[in-house]
Coordinates of C-alpha atoms in Angstrom, one line a residue:
X87 CA 53.7 172.6 42.6
X88 CA 56.2 170.4 40.7
X89 CA 58.1 173.3 39.2
X90 CA 58.8 174.8 42.7
X91 CA 61.6 172.4 43.4
X92 CA 65.0 173.3 45.0
X93 CA 66.9 173.0 41.8
X94 CA 64.4 175.2 39.8
X95 CA 64.6 177.8 42.5
X96 CA 68.3 177.9 42.3
X97 CA 68.4 177.9 38.6
X98 CA 65.9 180.8 38.3
X99 CA 67.6 182.7 41.1
X100 CA 71.1 182.1 39.3
X101 CA 69.7 183.5 36.1
X102 CA 67.9 186.4 37.7
X103 CA 71.1 187.3 39.7
X104 CA 73.2 187.1 36.5
X105 CA 70.9 189.4 34.6
X106 CA 70.8 191.9 37.6
X107 CA 74.5 191.7 38.0
X108 CA 75.1 192.2 34.3
X109 CA 72.7 195.1 34.2
X110 CA 74.3 196.6 37.2
X111 CA 77.7 196.4 35.8
X112 CA 76.5 198.0 32.6
X113 CA 74.7 200.7 34.5
X114 CA 77.9 201.2 36.7
X115 CA 80.2 201.4 33.7
X116 CA 77.9 203.9 31.9
X117 CA 76.6 206.1 34.7
X118 CA 78.9 206.0 37.6
X119 CA 82.1 206.7 36.0
X120 CA 80.5 209.7 34.1
X121 CA 81.1 211.6 37.3
X122 CA 84.2 213.7 37.5
X123 CA 86.7 212.0 39.8
X124 CA 90.3 212.5 41.0
X125 CA 91.8 209.7 42.8
X126 CA 95.0 209.6 44.6
X127 CA 97.2 206.7 46.0
X128 CA 100.4 206.5 48.1
X129 CA 102.8 204.4 46.0
X130 CA 105.8 204.7 48.3
X131 CA 106.3 205.8 51.9
X132 CA 109.9 204.8 52.8
X133 CA 112.3 206.0 55.6
X134 CA 115.7 207.5 54.7
X135 CA 116.9 208.1 58.2
X136 CA 117.5 205.6 61.1
X137 CA 115.3 207.2 63.7
X138 CA 114.1 204.5 66.0
X139 CA 110.5 205.6 65.7
X140 CA 110.5 204.1 62.1
X141 CA 111.4 200.8 63.4
X142 CA 114.0 200.4 60.7
X143 CA 117.8 201.2 60.7
X144 CA 119.2 202.5 57.5
X145 CA 122.8 203.3 56.3
X146 CA 123.4 206.5 54.5
X147 CA 126.1 208.1 52.4
X148 CA 126.7 211.5 50.9
X149 CA 124.0 214.1 50.9
X150 CA 121.5 211.8 52.8
X151 CA 124.1 211.6 55.6
X152 CA 125.4 215.2 55.5
X153 CA 122.2 217.3 55.0
X154 CA 120.4 218.3 58.3
X155 CA 117.1 216.7 59.6
X156 CA 118.0 213.5 57.7
X157 CA 118.1 211.3 60.7
X158 CA 114.2 210.9 60.7
X159 CA 113.6 211.8 56.9
X160 CA 111.0 209.8 54.8
X161 CA 110.3 209.8 51.0
X162 CA 106.7 209.7 49.8
X163 CA 105.5 209.1 46.2
X164 CA 101.9 210.4 45.7
X165 CA 100.1 209.6 42.5
X166 CA 97.1 211.8 41.4
X167 CA 95.0 210.7 38.7
X168 CA 91.7 211.3 36.7
X169 CA 90.0 208.0 37.2
X170 CA 86.6 209.0 35.8
X171 CA 85.4 209.2 32.2
X172 CA 85.2 213.0 32.0
X173 CA 88.0 215.4 31.6
X174 CA 88.6 217.9 34.5
X175 CA 89.2 221.6 33.8
X176 CA 90.8 224.3 35.9
X177 CA 87.3 225.7 36.7
X178 CA 86.1 222.3 38.0
X179 CA 88.1 222.7 41.4
X180 CA 85.9 224.3 44.1
X181 CA 88.6 225.4 46.4
X182 CA 88.4 229.2 47.2
X183 CA 92.2 229.4 47.2
X184 CA 94.3 229.8 44.1
X185 CA 95.4 226.0 44.3
X186 CA 93.1 223.3 43.7
X187 CA 94.0 220.5 46.2
X188 CA 95.9 220.2 49.6
X189 CA 97.9 217.1 50.6
X190 CA 98.3 216.8 54.3
X191 CA 100.9 214.6 55.9
X192 CA 100.1 213.9 59.6
X193 CA 102.9 214.5 62.1
X194 CA 105.5 215.2 59.3
X195 CA 107.1 218.4 57.8
X196 CA 107.5 218.9 54.1
X197 CA 111.1 219.5 53.2
X198 CA 111.0 219.3 49.4
X199 CA 108.9 218.2 46.3
X200 CA 109.6 217.1 42.9
X201 CA 107.0 216.7 40.2
X202 CA 107.0 213.9 37.6
X203 CA 104.4 213.1 34.8
X204 CA 104.2 210.7 31.8
X205 CA 106.3 211.8 28.7
X206 CA 103.0 212.5 26.7
X207 CA 101.7 214.9 29.4
X208 CA 104.5 217.5 29.4
X209 CA 101.9 220.3 29.2
X210 CA 101.0 219.5 32.8
X211 CA 104.3 220.9 34.1
X212 CA 103.4 224.4 33.1
X213 CA 100.8 224.5 35.9
X214 CA 103.2 223.7 38.8
X215 CA 104.2 227.4 39.6
X216 CA 104.2 229.4 42.6
X217 CA 101.8 231.9 40.9
X218 CA 99.3 229.1 40.5
X219 CA 99.5 228.1 44.2
X220 CA 102.2 225.4 44.0
X221 CA 104.1 225.4 47.4
X222 CA 104.3 223.7 50.8
X223 CA 104.2 224.8 54.4
X224 CA 104.5 222.6 57.6
X225 CA 102.8 219.4 57.0
X226 CA 100.7 220.7 54.0
X227 CA 101.5 220.7 50.2
X228 CA 99.5 222.8 48.0
X229 CA 98.7 221.3 44.5
X230 CA 97.6 223.7 41.6
X231 CA 94.4 223.3 39.6
X232 CA 95.8 221.0 37.1
X233 CA 93.5 220.1 34.2
X234 CA 93.4 216.4 33.7
X235 CA 92.0 214.5 30.7
X236 CA 90.4 211.1 31.4
X237 CA 93.3 208.8 32.4
X238 CA 95.8 211.5 32.9
X239 CA 98.0 211.5 36.0
X240 CA 101.0 213.0 37.7
X241 CA 103.2 212.1 40.6
X242 CA 104.7 214.0 43.4
X243 CA 107.9 212.8 45.2
X244 CA 107.8 214.5 48.6
X245 CA 110.8 214.6 51.1
X246 CA 109.6 214.8 54.7
X247 CA 111.0 214.9 58.2
X248 CA 109.6 214.0 61.7
X249 CA 107.0 211.5 62.3
X250 CA 106.8 207.9 61.2
X251 CA 106.3 206.1 57.9
X252 CA 102.8 205.0 57.3
X253 CA 101.1 207.9 59.0
X254 CA 98.0 209.2 57.5
X255 CA 98.2 211.0 54.1
X256 CA 95.2 212.8 52.9
X257 CA 94.2 214.9 49.7
X258 CA 91.7 217.7 50.5
X259 CA 89.7 219.5 47.9
X260 CA 86.5 219.4 45.9
X261 CA 85.4 218.8 42.3
X262 CA 82.3 220.2 40.8
X263 CA 79.8 217.4 40.2
X264 CA 82.5 214.9 41.3
X265 CA 84.7 213.7 44.1
X266 CA 88.1 213.4 45.3
X267 CA 88.8 209.9 46.7
X268 CA 91.6 207.6 47.8
X269 CA 92.5 204.6 45.6
X270 CA 94.0 201.4 46.7
X271 CA 97.8 201.8 47.1
X272 CA 99.9 200.1 44.4
X273 CA 103.4 200.2 45.6
X274 CA 106.3 198.9 43.5
X275 CA 106.2 195.7 45.5
X276 CA 102.5 195.1 45.0
X277 CA 100.9 193.1 42.3
X278 CA 97.9 195.1 41.0
X279 CA 94.6 193.1 41.1
X280 CA 93.3 191.5 38.0
X281 CA 89.7 192.4 38.7
X282 CA 88.0 195.0 40.8
X283 CA 86.4 194.2 44.1
X284 CA 83.0 194.5 42.6
X285 CA 83.9 192.1 39.8
X286 CA 85.3 189.5 42.4
X287 CA 82.3 189.7 44.5
X288 CA 79.9 189.2 41.6
X289 CA 82.0 186.4 40.2
X290 CA 82.1 184.7 43.6
X291 CA 78.3 184.9 44.0
X292 CA 77.5 183.5 40.6
X293 CA 80.0 180.8 41.2
X294 CA 78.4 179.7 44.4
X295 CA 75.1 179.7 42.8
X296 CA 76.3 177.5 39.9
X297 CA 78.1 175.0 42.2
X298 CA 75.0 174.8 44.4
X299 CA 72.8 174.0 41.3
X300 CA 75.4 171.5 40.0
X301 CA 75.5 169.8 43.4
X302 CA 71.7 169.5 43.5
X303 CA 71.6 168.2 39.9
X304 CA 74.4 165.6 40.8
X305 CA 72.9 164.4 44.1
X306 CA 69.4 164.2 43.1
X307 CA 68.0 161.0 41.5
X308 CA 67.2 161.6 37.9
X309 CA 65.9 158.1 37.2
X310 CA 62.4 158.7 35.9
X311 CA 59.6 156.8 37.8
X312 CA 58.4 153.5 36.2
X313 CA 55.9 153.8 33.5
X314 CA 52.4 154.1 34.8
X315 CA 53.0 153.5 38.6
X316 CA 50.2 151.3 40.2
X317 CA 49.4 150.4 43.7
X318 CA 48.7 146.9 45.1
X319 CA 50.4 143.6 45.7
X320 CA 52.2 141.3 43.3
X321 CA 53.9 137.9 43.5
X322 CA 56.8 137.1 41.1
X323 CA 57.5 133.4 40.9
X324 CA 59.4 131.0 38.8
X325 CA 63.0 131.0 37.6
X326 CA 65.8 131.0 40.3
X327 CA 68.4 131.8 37.7
X328 CA 66.6 135.2 36.9
X329 CA 65.8 135.8 40.6
X330 CA 68.5 138.5 41.1
X331 CA 67.1 140.5 38.3
X332 CA 63.6 140.3 39.8
X333 CA 64.5 141.2 43.3
X334 CA 66.3 144.4 42.3
X335 CA 63.7 145.4 39.9
X336 CA 61.1 145.0 42.6
X337 CA 62.9 146.9 45.2
X338 CA 63.4 149.8 42.8
X339 CA 59.9 149.8 41.5
X340 CA 58.6 149.8 45.2
X341 CA 60.8 152.7 45.9
X342 CA 59.5 154.7 43.1
X343 CA 56.0 153.9 43.3
X344 CA 54.4 154.4 46.6
X345 CA 51.7 151.9 47.6
X346 CA 53.1 149.0 45.7
X347 CA 54.3 145.7 47.3
X348 CA 56.1 143.1 45.2
X349 CA 57.1 139.6 46.7
X350 CA 59.8 137.6 44.8
X351 CA 59.4 133.9 45.6
X352 CA 61.3 131.7 43.0
X353 CA 61.0 128.0 43.0
X354 CA 62.0 127.0 39.6
X355 CA 60.5 127.7 36.1
X356 CA 58.3 124.8 35.6
X357 CA 57.0 124.9 39.2
X358 CA 56.3 128.6 38.7
X359 CA 54.2 128.3 35.4
X360 CA 52.2 125.4 36.8
X361 CA 51.4 127.3 40.0
X362 CA 50.2 130.3 37.8
X363 CA 48.1 128.1 35.7
X364 CA 46.5 126.4 38.7
X365 CA 45.8 129.8 40.4
X366 CA 44.3 131.3 37.2
X367 CA 41.9 128.4 36.8
X368 CA 40.6 128.9 40.4
X369 CA 39.8 132.6 39.9
X370 CA 37.5 134.6 37.6
X371 CA 40.0 137.2 36.8
X372 CA 43.8 137.3 36.2
X373 CA 45.5 136.7 39.5
X374 CA 48.3 139.2 40.7
X375 CA 51.0 136.7 40.0
X376 CA 53.8 136.8 37.3
X377 CA 55.9 133.7 36.6
X378 CA 59.3 133.8 35.1
X379 CA 60.6 130.8 33.0
X380 CA 63.9 130.0 31.5
X381 CA 62.3 129.0 28.1
X382 CA 58.8 128.6 26.9
X383 CA 55.9 127.1 28.9
X384 CA 54.5 123.6 28.5
X385 CA 52.0 123.3 25.6
X386 CA 49.1 122.2 27.8
X387 CA 48.8 125.8 29.4
X388 CA 47.0 127.8 26.6
X389 CA 45.7 130.5 29.0
X390 CA 49.2 131.7 30.0
X391 CA 50.2 134.8 28.1
X392 CA 53.8 135.3 27.4
X393 CA 56.1 138.4 27.5
X394 CA 59.5 138.0 26.2
X395 CA 61.9 139.8 28.6
X396 CA 65.6 138.9 27.9
X397 CA 68.0 136.4 26.6
X398 CA 69.8 134.5 29.4
X399 CA 73.2 132.9 28.9
X400 CA 74.0 129.7 30.9
X401 CA 77.2 127.9 31.5
X402 CA 78.6 124.5 32.6
X403 CA 80.7 124.7 35.7
X404 CA 83.4 122.4 37.2
X405 CA 85.3 122.3 40.3
X406 CA 88.7 124.0 40.2
X407 CA 90.5 120.7 40.7
X408 CA 89.3 119.4 37.4
X409 CA 91.5 121.8 35.6
X410 CA 89.7 121.7 32.2
X411 CA 88.8 124.9 30.3
X412 CA 86.9 123.5 27.3
X413 CA 84.6 120.6 26.4
X414 CA 83.1 119.6 23.1
X415 CA 79.4 119.0 23.0
X416 CA 80.0 115.4 22.3
X417 CA 82.0 115.0 25.3
X418 CA 79.3 116.8 27.5
X419 CA 76.8 114.3 26.1
X420 CA 79.0 111.5 27.1
X421 CA 79.3 112.8 30.5
X422 CA 75.6 113.1 31.1
X423 CA 75.0 109.6 29.7
X424 CA 77.2 108.3 32.3
X425 CA 79.9 107.1 29.6
X426 CA 82.7 109.2 31.3
X427 CA 83.4 108.2 34.9
X428 CA 86.8 109.7 35.5
X429 CA 88.1 113.1 34.4
X430 CA 91.5 111.6 33.1
X431 CA 89.4 110.2 30.2
X432 CA 89.0 113.8 29.0
X433 CA 92.5 114.8 29.6
X434 CA 91.9 116.0 33.3
X435 CA 93.2 114.7 36.7
X436 CA 92.3 111.3 38.2
X437 CA 89.1 112.3 39.7
X438 CA 85.6 110.5 39.7
X439 CA 83.0 112.4 37.8
X440 CA 80.1 113.8 40.0
X441 CA 77.1 115.3 38.1
X442 CA 75.4 118.0 40.2
X443 CA 72.0 118.7 38.5
X444 CA 68.9 120.8 39.1
X445 CA 65.5 119.2 39.8
X446 CA 62.8 118.5 37.2
X447 CA 61.1 122.0 37.9
X448 CA 64.3 123.9 36.8
X449 CA 64.1 125.8 33.6
X450 CA 68.0 125.9 33.5
X451 CA 68.1 122.2 33.4
X452 CA 65.5 122.1 30.6
X453 CA 67.4 124.6 28.5
X454 CA 70.5 122.5 29.0
X455 CA 68.8 119.3 28.0
X456 CA 67.2 121.1 25.0
X457 CA 70.0 123.2 23.8
X458 CA 73.1 121.1 24.7
X459 CA 72.3 117.4 25.5
X460 CA 69.4 117.0 23.0
X461 CA 67.8 114.5 25.4
X462 CA 67.1 114.1 29.2
X463 CA 69.8 113.4 31.8
X464 CA 70.3 110.0 33.3
X465 CA 68.6 109.0 36.5
X466 CA 69.5 110.5 39.9
X467 CA 71.8 108.2 42.0
X468 CA 72.7 110.2 45.1
X469 CA 71.1 112.3 47.8
X470 CA 74.1 114.0 49.0
X471 CA 76.1 114.2 45.8
X472 CA 79.0 112.2 47.2
X473 CA 77.8 108.6 47.8
X474 CA 75.9 106.5 45.3
X475 CA 72.5 105.3 46.5
X476 CA 72.3 103.1 43.5
X477 CA 75.3 100.9 43.2
X478 CA 74.6 100.0 39.5
X479 CA 74.7 103.6 38.4
X480 CA 77.7 104.4 36.3
X481 CA 78.4 107.9 37.9
X482 CA 77.2 109.9 41.0
X483 CA 74.4 112.2 40.1
X484 CA 72.3 114.3 42.5
X485 CA 69.5 117.0 42.1
X486 CA 69.3 120.3 43.9
X487 CA 66.6 123.0 44.3
X488 CA 68.3 126.2 43.1
X489 CA 71.1 127.6 41.2
X490 CA 72.9 128.8 44.2
X491 CA 72.8 125.3 45.8
X492 CA 74.5 124.0 42.5
X493 CA 77.2 126.5 42.5
X494 CA 78.0 125.9 46.3
X495 CA 78.1 122.1 45.9
X496 CA 80.3 122.3 42.6
X497 CA 82.7 124.6 44.4
X498 CA 83.1 122.4 47.4
X499 CA 83.0 118.9 45.7
X500 CA 86.3 117.7 43.9
X501 CA 85.3 116.3 40.4
X502 CA 82.0 118.0 40.4
X503 CA 80.4 119.4 37.2
X504 CA 77.0 121.3 37.0
X505 CA 75.3 124.2 35.2
X506 CA 74.1 127.6 36.2
X507 CA 73.1 131.2 34.8
X508 CA 76.3 132.7 33.6
X509 CA 76.4 135.9 35.7
X510 CA 76.0 133.9 39.0
X511 CA 78.6 131.4 37.9
X512 CA 81.1 134.0 36.9
X513 CA 80.9 135.5 40.4
X514 CA 81.3 132.2 42.3
X515 CA 84.6 131.0 43.8
X516 CA 86.1 127.6 43.7
X517 CA 84.9 126.7 40.2
X518 CA 85.5 127.7 36.7
X519 CA 83.3 128.4 33.8
X520 CA 83.7 126.0 30.7
X521 CA 83.8 126.9 27.0
X522 CA 81.7 124.7 24.6
X523 CA 83.3 123.7 21.4
X524 CA 85.8 126.5 21.7
X525 CA 83.0 129.2 22.2
X526 CA 83.2 131.1 25.5
X527 CA 79.8 132.0 27.2
X528 CA 80.0 135.6 26.2
X529 CA 77.0 137.8 26.5
X530 CA 78.6 140.6 24.3
X531 CA 79.6 138.1 21.6
X532 CA 76.1 136.5 21.5
X533 CA 74.4 139.9 21.5
X534 CA 76.4 141.2 18.5
X535 CA 76.2 138.0 16.6
X536 CA 79.8 136.9 17.0
X537 CA 79.2 133.5 18.7
X538 CA 77.3 130.3 18.1
X539 CA 77.4 129.4 21.8
X540 CA 74.4 127.1 22.3
X541 CA 73.6 127.1 26.0
X542 CA 71.3 130.2 26.0
X543 CA 67.5 130.8 26.1
X544 CA 64.8 133.5 26.0
X545 CA 63.5 134.5 29.5
X546 CA 59.7 134.5 29.5
X547 CA 57.3 136.4 31.9
X548 CA 53.8 134.7 32.0
X549 CA 50.5 136.1 33.2
X550 CA 47.2 134.2 33.3
X551 CA 45.4 135.8 30.5
X552 CA 45.8 139.6 30.0
X553 CA 46.0 141.5 33.3
X554 CA 44.0 144.8 33.6
X555 CA 46.1 147.8 32.0
X556 CA 45.9 149.6 35.4
X557 CA 47.1 146.6 37.3
X558 CA 50.4 146.3 39.3
X559 CA 51.2 143.1 37.2
X560 CA 50.8 145.0 34.0
X561 CA 52.6 148.1 35.1
X562 CA 55.6 145.9 36.5
X563 CA 55.9 144.0 33.3
X564 CA 56.1 147.1 31.3
X565 CA 58.8 148.4 33.7
X566 CA 60.7 145.2 33.5
X567 CA 60.7 144.8 29.8
X568 CA 60.5 148.3 28.3
X569 CA 61.3 150.7 31.2
X570 CA 64.2 151.2 33.6
X571 CA 64.2 147.4 34.2
X572 CA 66.2 147.1 31.1
X573 CA 69.2 148.6 32.7
X574 CA 68.8 146.1 35.7
X575 CA 68.6 143.2 33.2
X576 CA 71.8 144.4 31.4
X577 CA 73.6 144.9 34.7
X578 CA 72.9 141.2 35.7
X579 CA 74.5 139.9 32.5
X580 CA 71.4 139.3 30.3
X581 CA 70.3 140.9 27.0
X582 CA 67.0 142.9 27.2
X583 CA 64.6 141.8 24.4
X584 CA 63.5 145.4 23.6
X585 CA 66.9 146.6 22.4
X586 CA 67.7 146.4 18.6
X587 CA 70.1 143.4 19.2
X588 CA 67.8 141.8 21.7
X589 CA 64.8 142.0 19.3
X590 CA 66.8 139.8 16.8
X591 CA 67.7 137.3 19.4
X592 CA 64.2 137.1 21.0
X593 CA 62.4 137.1 17.7

């Protein structure tokens, strides 16, 4: 069952525990404290004498030094309190003796007692009389039946001799329908706890549950699966400039959709759409192939059905040694007509111009010719991009099979100039991206209508006819253009067509 997940179990358990804990605390506050209770605590137990059994040596003056039995004397401050929610009367004490409680000091002898109480409870003092059982003998102190309203208390300062500090001190007695119990000692040097032990335990338990739930939520993958996961095989071919997007999208789709296998095999936009067209003509149904193209397909392929996926931005790149940052469109056209043979003609260093281009199947090249040059490039004149094979050619020009090859060649060849998809160019080392007519190739500026930068194009995904709705090709295209693939497209520096800004650019 889908709802029976780890995070749901922890969430429900945390909620139930919180309800039970809250109800328990309410019950505890309303029911348990209704019992009559007398609590006692030892707030001081200090040596006066210097007997070695105490482990402490003190110095005394006056009466403390002159009175007998002071060598092993100790002072104890005992607090007795009504810590329930019901007042205690004289008749609530169950002792058969006239007094109500007995304090026992193990291994020590009581030598004197002083009674103290808060200023607003002076009436309690009237109960501490011999007639009502107040007195001491040996190691015991008799405490009268003192009526205590809720929250009332009194203190007994007891002078003892013999024995060590820290020995057991007990309060013996009974309360009808109640109890006499020790409380935590709060000595003058102690800092009283902010919360009770029960409150701390409940808080700790709830905190652990909440932290566990938060950890599960953070660690788990909240990415929703692709829309309409489908099984099967699919080949994605075409644009090398868009290949990084396709590889990541295919990998994530396969991870989310068990039983799907997607192969990304880019060899250029034109080569991709022509291969798809040829495959479709040889089959009765739409083949499991999607072709990506930088720009629209040729007009002689009417069966190819387009899906506008993204707007891609491209850039001119030059070797770092060239040193230029901007070129006008007019100068770029002169370069690719062979009219500029040395970079010093454009204000650069004395270096020969070397044109590193893509082959005829490249969509990046076709976009460059259509959007920037307004015509085709001059003829190829070199195989290795360094030496002219045609001595009559005005400049050295070579053609390479992929965007990665162009970027590598431009970065390593002084005087070289080429073109590439922007995101790949920006990440390459040894070369620089050129502005055109003062406009930088900025995806953000283009997306928000702040730039007229020309070297850009719509990225198309083609299928042969309309693939079945339950096919892997249809599902992957939906994922790429409308699903989580939009985040991948944007991460790689493209504008998804199905965003509000992208719709304007792709329209």
